[in-house]
mmCIF file of C-alpha atoms in Angstrom:
data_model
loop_
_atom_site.group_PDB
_atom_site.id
_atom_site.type_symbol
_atom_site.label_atom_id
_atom_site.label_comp_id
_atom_site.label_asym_id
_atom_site.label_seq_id
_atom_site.Cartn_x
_atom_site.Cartn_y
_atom_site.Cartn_z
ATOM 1 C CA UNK A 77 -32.004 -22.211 -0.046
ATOM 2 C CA UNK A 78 -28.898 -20.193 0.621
ATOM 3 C CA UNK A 79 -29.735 -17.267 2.875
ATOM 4 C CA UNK A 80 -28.997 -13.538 0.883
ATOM 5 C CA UNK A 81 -25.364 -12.364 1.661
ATOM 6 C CA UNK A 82 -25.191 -9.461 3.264
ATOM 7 C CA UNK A 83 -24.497 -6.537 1.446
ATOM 8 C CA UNK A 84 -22.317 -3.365 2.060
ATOM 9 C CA UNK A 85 -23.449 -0.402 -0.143
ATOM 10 C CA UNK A 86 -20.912 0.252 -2.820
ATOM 11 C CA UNK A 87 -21.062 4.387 -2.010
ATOM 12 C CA UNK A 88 -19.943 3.423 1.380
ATOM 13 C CA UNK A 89 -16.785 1.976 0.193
ATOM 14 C CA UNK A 90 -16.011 4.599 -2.668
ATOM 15 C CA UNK A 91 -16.832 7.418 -0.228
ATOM 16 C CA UNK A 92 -14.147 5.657 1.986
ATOM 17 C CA UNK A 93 -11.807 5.399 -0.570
ATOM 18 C CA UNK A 94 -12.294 9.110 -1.653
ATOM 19 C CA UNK A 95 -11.399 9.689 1.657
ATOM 20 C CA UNK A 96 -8.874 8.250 1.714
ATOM 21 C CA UNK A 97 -7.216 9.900 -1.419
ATOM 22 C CA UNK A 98 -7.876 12.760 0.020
ATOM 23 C CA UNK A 99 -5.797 12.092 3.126
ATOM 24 C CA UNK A 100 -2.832 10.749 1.296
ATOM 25 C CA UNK A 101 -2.658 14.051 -1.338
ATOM 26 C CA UNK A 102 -2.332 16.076 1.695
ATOM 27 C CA UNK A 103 0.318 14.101 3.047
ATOM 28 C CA UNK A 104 1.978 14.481 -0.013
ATOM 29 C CA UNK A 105 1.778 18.072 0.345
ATOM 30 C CA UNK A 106 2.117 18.423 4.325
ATOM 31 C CA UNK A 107 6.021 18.901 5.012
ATOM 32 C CA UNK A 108 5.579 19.352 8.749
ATOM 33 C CA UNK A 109 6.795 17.155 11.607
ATOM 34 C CA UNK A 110 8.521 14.382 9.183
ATOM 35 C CA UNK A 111 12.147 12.744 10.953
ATOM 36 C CA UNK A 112 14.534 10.539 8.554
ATOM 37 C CA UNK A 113 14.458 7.276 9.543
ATOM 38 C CA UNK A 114 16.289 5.518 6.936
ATOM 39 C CA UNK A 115 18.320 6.254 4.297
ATOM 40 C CA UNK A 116 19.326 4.147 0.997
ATOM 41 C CA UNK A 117 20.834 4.834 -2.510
ATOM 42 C CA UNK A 118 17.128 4.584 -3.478
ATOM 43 C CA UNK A 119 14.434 5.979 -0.721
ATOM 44 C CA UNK A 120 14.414 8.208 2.305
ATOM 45 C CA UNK A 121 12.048 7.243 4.469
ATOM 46 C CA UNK A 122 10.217 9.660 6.949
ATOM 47 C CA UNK A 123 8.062 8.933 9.631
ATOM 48 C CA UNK A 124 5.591 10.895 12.676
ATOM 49 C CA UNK A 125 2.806 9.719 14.707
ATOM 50 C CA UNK A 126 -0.286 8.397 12.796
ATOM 51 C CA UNK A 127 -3.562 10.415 13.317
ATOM 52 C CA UNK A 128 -5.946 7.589 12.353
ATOM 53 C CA UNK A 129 -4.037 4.424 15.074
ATOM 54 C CA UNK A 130 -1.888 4.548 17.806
ATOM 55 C CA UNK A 131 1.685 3.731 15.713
ATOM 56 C CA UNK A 132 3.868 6.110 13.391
ATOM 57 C CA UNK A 133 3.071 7.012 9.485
ATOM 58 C CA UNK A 134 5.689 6.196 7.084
ATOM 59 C CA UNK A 135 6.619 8.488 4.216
ATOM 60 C CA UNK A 136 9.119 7.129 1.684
ATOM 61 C CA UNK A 137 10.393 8.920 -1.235
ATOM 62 C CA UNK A 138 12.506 7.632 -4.277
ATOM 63 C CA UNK A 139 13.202 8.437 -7.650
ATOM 64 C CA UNK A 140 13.004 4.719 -9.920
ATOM 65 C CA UNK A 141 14.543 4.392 -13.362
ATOM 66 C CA UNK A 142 11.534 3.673 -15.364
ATOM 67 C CA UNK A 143 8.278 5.821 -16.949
ATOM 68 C CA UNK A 144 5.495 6.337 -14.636
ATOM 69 C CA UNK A 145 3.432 3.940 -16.647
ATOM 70 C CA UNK A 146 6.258 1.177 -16.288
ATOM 71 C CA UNK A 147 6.444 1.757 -12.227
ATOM 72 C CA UNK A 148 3.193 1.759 -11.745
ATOM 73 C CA UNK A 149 2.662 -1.492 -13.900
ATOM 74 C CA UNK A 150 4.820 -3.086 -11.335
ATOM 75 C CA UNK A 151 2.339 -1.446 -8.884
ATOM 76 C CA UNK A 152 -0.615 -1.955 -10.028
ATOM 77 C CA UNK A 153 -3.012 -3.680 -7.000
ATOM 78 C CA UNK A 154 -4.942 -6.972 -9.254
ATOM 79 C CA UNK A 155 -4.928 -10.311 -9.087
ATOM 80 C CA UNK A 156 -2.116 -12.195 -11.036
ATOM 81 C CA UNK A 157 -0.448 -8.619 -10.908
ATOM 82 C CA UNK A 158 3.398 -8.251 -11.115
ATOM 83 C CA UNK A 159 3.961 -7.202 -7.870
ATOM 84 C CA UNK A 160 3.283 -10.991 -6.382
ATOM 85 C CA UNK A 161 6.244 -11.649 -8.317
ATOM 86 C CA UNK A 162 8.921 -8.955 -6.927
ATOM 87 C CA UNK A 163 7.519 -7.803 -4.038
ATOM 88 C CA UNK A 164 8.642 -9.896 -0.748
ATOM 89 C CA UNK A 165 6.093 -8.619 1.834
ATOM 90 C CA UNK A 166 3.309 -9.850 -0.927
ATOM 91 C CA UNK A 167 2.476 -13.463 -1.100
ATOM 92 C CA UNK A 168 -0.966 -13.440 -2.236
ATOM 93 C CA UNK A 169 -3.461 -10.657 -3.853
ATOM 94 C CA UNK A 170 -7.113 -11.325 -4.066
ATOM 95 C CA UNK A 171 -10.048 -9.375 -5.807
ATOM 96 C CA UNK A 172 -13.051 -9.636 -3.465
ATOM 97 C CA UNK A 173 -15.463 -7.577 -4.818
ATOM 98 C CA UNK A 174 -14.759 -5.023 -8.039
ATOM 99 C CA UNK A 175 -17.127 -1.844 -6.731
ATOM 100 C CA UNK A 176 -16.831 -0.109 -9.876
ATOM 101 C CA UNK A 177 -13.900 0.621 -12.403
ATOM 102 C CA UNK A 178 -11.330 2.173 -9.934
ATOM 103 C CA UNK A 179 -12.579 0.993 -6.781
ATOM 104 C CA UNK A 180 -12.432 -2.802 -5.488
ATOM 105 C CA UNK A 181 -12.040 -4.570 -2.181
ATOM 106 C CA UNK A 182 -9.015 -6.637 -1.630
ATOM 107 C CA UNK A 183 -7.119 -9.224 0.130
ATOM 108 C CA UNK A 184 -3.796 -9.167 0.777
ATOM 109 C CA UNK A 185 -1.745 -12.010 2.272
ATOM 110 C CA UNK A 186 1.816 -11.292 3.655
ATOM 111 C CA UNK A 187 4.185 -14.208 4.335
ATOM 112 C CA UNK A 188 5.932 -14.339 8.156
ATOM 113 C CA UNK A 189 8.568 -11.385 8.303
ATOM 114 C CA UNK A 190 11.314 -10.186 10.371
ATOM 115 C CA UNK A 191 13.053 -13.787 11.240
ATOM 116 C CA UNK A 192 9.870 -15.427 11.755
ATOM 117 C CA UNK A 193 8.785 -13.028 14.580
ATOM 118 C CA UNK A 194 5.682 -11.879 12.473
ATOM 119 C CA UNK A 195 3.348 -14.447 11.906
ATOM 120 C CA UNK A 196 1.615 -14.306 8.129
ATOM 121 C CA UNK A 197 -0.965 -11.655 8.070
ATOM 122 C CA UNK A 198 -4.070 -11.074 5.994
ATOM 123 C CA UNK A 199 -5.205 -7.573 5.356
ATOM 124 C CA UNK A 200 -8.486 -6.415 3.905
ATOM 125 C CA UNK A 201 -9.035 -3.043 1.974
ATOM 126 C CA UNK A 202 -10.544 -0.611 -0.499
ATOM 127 C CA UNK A 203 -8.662 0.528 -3.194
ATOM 128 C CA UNK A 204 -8.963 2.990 -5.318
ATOM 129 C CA UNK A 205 -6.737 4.163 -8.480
ATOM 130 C CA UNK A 206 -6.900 7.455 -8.821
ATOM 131 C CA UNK A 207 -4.991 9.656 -11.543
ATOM 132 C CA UNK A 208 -4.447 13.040 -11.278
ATOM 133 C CA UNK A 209 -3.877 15.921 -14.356
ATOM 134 C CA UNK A 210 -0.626 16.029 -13.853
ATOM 135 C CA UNK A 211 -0.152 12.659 -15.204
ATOM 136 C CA UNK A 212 0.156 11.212 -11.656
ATOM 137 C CA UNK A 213 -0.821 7.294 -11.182
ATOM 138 C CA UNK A 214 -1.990 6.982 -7.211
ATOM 139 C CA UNK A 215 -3.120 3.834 -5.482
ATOM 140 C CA UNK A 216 -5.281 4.812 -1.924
ATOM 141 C CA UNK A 217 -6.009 1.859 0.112
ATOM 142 C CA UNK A 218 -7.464 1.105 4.051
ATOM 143 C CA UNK A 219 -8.966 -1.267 5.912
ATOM 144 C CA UNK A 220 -12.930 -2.605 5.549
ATOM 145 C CA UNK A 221 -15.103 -5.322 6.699
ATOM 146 C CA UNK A 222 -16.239 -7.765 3.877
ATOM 147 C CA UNK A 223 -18.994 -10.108 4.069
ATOM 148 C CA UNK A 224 -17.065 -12.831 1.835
ATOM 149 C CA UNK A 225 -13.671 -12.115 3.999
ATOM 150 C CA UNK A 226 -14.190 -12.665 7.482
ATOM 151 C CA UNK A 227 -10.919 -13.822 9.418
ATOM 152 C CA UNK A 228 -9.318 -17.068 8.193
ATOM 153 C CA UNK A 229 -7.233 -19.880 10.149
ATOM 154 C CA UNK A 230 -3.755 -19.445 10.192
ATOM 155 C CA UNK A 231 -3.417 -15.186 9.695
ATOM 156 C CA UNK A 232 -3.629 -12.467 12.205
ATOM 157 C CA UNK A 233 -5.709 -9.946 11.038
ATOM 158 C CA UNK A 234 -4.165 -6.508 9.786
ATOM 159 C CA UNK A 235 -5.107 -3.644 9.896
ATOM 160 C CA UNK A 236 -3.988 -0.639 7.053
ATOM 161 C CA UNK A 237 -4.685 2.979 7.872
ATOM 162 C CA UNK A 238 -4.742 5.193 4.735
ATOM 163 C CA UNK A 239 -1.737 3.987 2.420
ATOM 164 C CA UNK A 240 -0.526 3.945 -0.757
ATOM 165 C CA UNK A 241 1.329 4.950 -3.418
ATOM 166 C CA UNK A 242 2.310 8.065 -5.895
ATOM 167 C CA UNK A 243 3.916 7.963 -9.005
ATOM 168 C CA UNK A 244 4.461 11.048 -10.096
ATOM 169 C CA UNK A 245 6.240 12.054 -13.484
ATOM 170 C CA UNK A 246 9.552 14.093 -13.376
ATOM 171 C CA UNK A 247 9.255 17.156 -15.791
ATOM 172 C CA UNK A 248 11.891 16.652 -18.524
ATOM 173 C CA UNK A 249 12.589 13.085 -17.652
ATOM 174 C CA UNK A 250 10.038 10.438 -19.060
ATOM 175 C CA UNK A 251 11.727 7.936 -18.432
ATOM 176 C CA UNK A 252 12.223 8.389 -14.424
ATOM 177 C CA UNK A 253 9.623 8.510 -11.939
ATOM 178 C CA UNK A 254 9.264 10.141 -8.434
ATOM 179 C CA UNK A 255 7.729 7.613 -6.052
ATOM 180 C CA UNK A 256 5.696 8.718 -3.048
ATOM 181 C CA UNK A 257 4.703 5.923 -0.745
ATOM 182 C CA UNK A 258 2.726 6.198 2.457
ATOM 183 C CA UNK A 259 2.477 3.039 5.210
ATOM 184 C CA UNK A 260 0.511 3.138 8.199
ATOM 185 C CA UNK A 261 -0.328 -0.559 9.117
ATOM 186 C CA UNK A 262 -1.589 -2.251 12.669
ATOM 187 C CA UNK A 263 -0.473 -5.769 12.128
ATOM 188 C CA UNK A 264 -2.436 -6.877 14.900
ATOM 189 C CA UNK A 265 -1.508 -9.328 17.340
ATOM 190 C CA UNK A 266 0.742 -8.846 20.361
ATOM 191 C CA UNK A 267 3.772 -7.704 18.746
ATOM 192 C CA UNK A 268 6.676 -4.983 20.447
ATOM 193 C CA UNK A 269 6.819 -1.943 19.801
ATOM 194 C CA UNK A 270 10.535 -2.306 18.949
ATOM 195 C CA UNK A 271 9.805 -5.096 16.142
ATOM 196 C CA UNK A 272 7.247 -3.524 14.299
ATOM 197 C CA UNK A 273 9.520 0.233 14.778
ATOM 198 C CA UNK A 274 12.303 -1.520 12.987
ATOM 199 C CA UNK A 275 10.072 -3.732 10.722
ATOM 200 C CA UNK A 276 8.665 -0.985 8.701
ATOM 201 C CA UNK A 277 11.623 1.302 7.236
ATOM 202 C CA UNK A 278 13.643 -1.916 6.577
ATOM 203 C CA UNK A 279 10.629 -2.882 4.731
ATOM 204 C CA UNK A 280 10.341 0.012 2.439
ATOM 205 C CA UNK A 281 14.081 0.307 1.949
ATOM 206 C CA UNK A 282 13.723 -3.514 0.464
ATOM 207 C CA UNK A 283 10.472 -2.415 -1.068
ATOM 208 C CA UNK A 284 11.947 0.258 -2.912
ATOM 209 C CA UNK A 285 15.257 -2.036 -4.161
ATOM 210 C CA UNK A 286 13.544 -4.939 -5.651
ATOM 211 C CA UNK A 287 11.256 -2.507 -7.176
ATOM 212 C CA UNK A 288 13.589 -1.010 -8.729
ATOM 213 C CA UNK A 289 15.309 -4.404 -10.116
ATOM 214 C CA UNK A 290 11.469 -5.290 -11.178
ATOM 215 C CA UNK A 291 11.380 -2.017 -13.334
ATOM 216 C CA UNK A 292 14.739 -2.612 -14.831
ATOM 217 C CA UNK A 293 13.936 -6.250 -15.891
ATOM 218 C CA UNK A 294 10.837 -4.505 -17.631
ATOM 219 C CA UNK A 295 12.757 -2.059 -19.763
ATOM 220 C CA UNK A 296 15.210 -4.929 -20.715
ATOM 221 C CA UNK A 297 12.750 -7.248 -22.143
#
């Protein structure tokens, strides 16, 4: 006989999630104590010190060519999504347990990054997609302990602090989107400082390019 898995109770992780939605609306909001880090013809990317981990919060904001519903189709956090397919920093996305219609607990495997000095990383979180009255499509994501995802061979472990993304319609422009994204990761391991400073707003600048190209492919087909 198979011993019973061990079971986390689904209000813990929705109640985390909430949380975490929470957090990431007020950083929307919060103007304060943001410095330009990077700028391209498509994102601005902001940054301070993280409150939940000892590393820096990243703020990017963008304006993509495409309706809410179209960016955030390229968004959207399932299995077999699109974003696998456009999204370099994205090798693999796995559903490990669906909590309850917006809420599920993922893995997400990243391939090696910045000239091989990142190893691949695995990162496990709650997600929740949230939408707001406004017409706003949000994604609110950190990190959790899974019973059927303990660490695996050949990944350091990451760890993502409350993250995620906004897209939020442009009044008088359906067919543009303001996106709001929010990165504060630990990728674990012994890494510099300096690597993982540089890693993240070249990241989001590419992140915000091929996103853009994804969209556009979208609205040609």
């Amino acid at each position: 006989l198979r011993s019973p898995r061990r079971s986390v109770p689904a209000m813990d992780y929705k109640h985390i999630a909430s949380t975490v939605a929470d957090n990431l609306l007020s950083c929307s909001k919060d103007q304060i104590g943001w410095k330009v880090c990077k700028k391209t013809n498509e994102v601005t990317v902001h940054w301070r010190p993280s409150t939940e981990f000892p590393g820096n919060l990243y703020k990017g904001v963008g304006a993509v060519n495409g309706s809410p519903e179209k960016v955030w189709g390229c968004l959207e956090p399932v299995p077999d999504g699109l974003r696998v397919k456009w999204d370099n920093n994205v090798k693999r996305f796995e559903l490990i347990e669906k909590i309850d219609d917006n809420v599920s607990v993922c893995r997400t495997v990243t391939p090696s990054a910045a000239m091989g000095l990142i190893s691949p990383r695995d990162f496990v979180d709650v997600v929740l997609v949230k939408q707001y009255e406004d017409g706003t499509i949000t994604s609110n994501a950190t990190n959790v302990e899974h019973p059927d995802c303990p660490p695996k061979p050949g990944y350091v472990r990451g760890y993502n602090h409350s993250c995620g993304c906004f897209c939020v319609p442009i009044p008088g422009e359906p067919n543009k989107t303001q996106l709001l994204s929010f990165f504060q990761t630990d990728l674990g391991g012994f890494l510099p400082r300096s690597v993982v400073d540089s890693f993240f707003p070249s990241s989001m600048a590419e992140f915000y390019s091929n996103l853009a190209k994804a969209v556009k492919t979208l609205k040609d087909n």
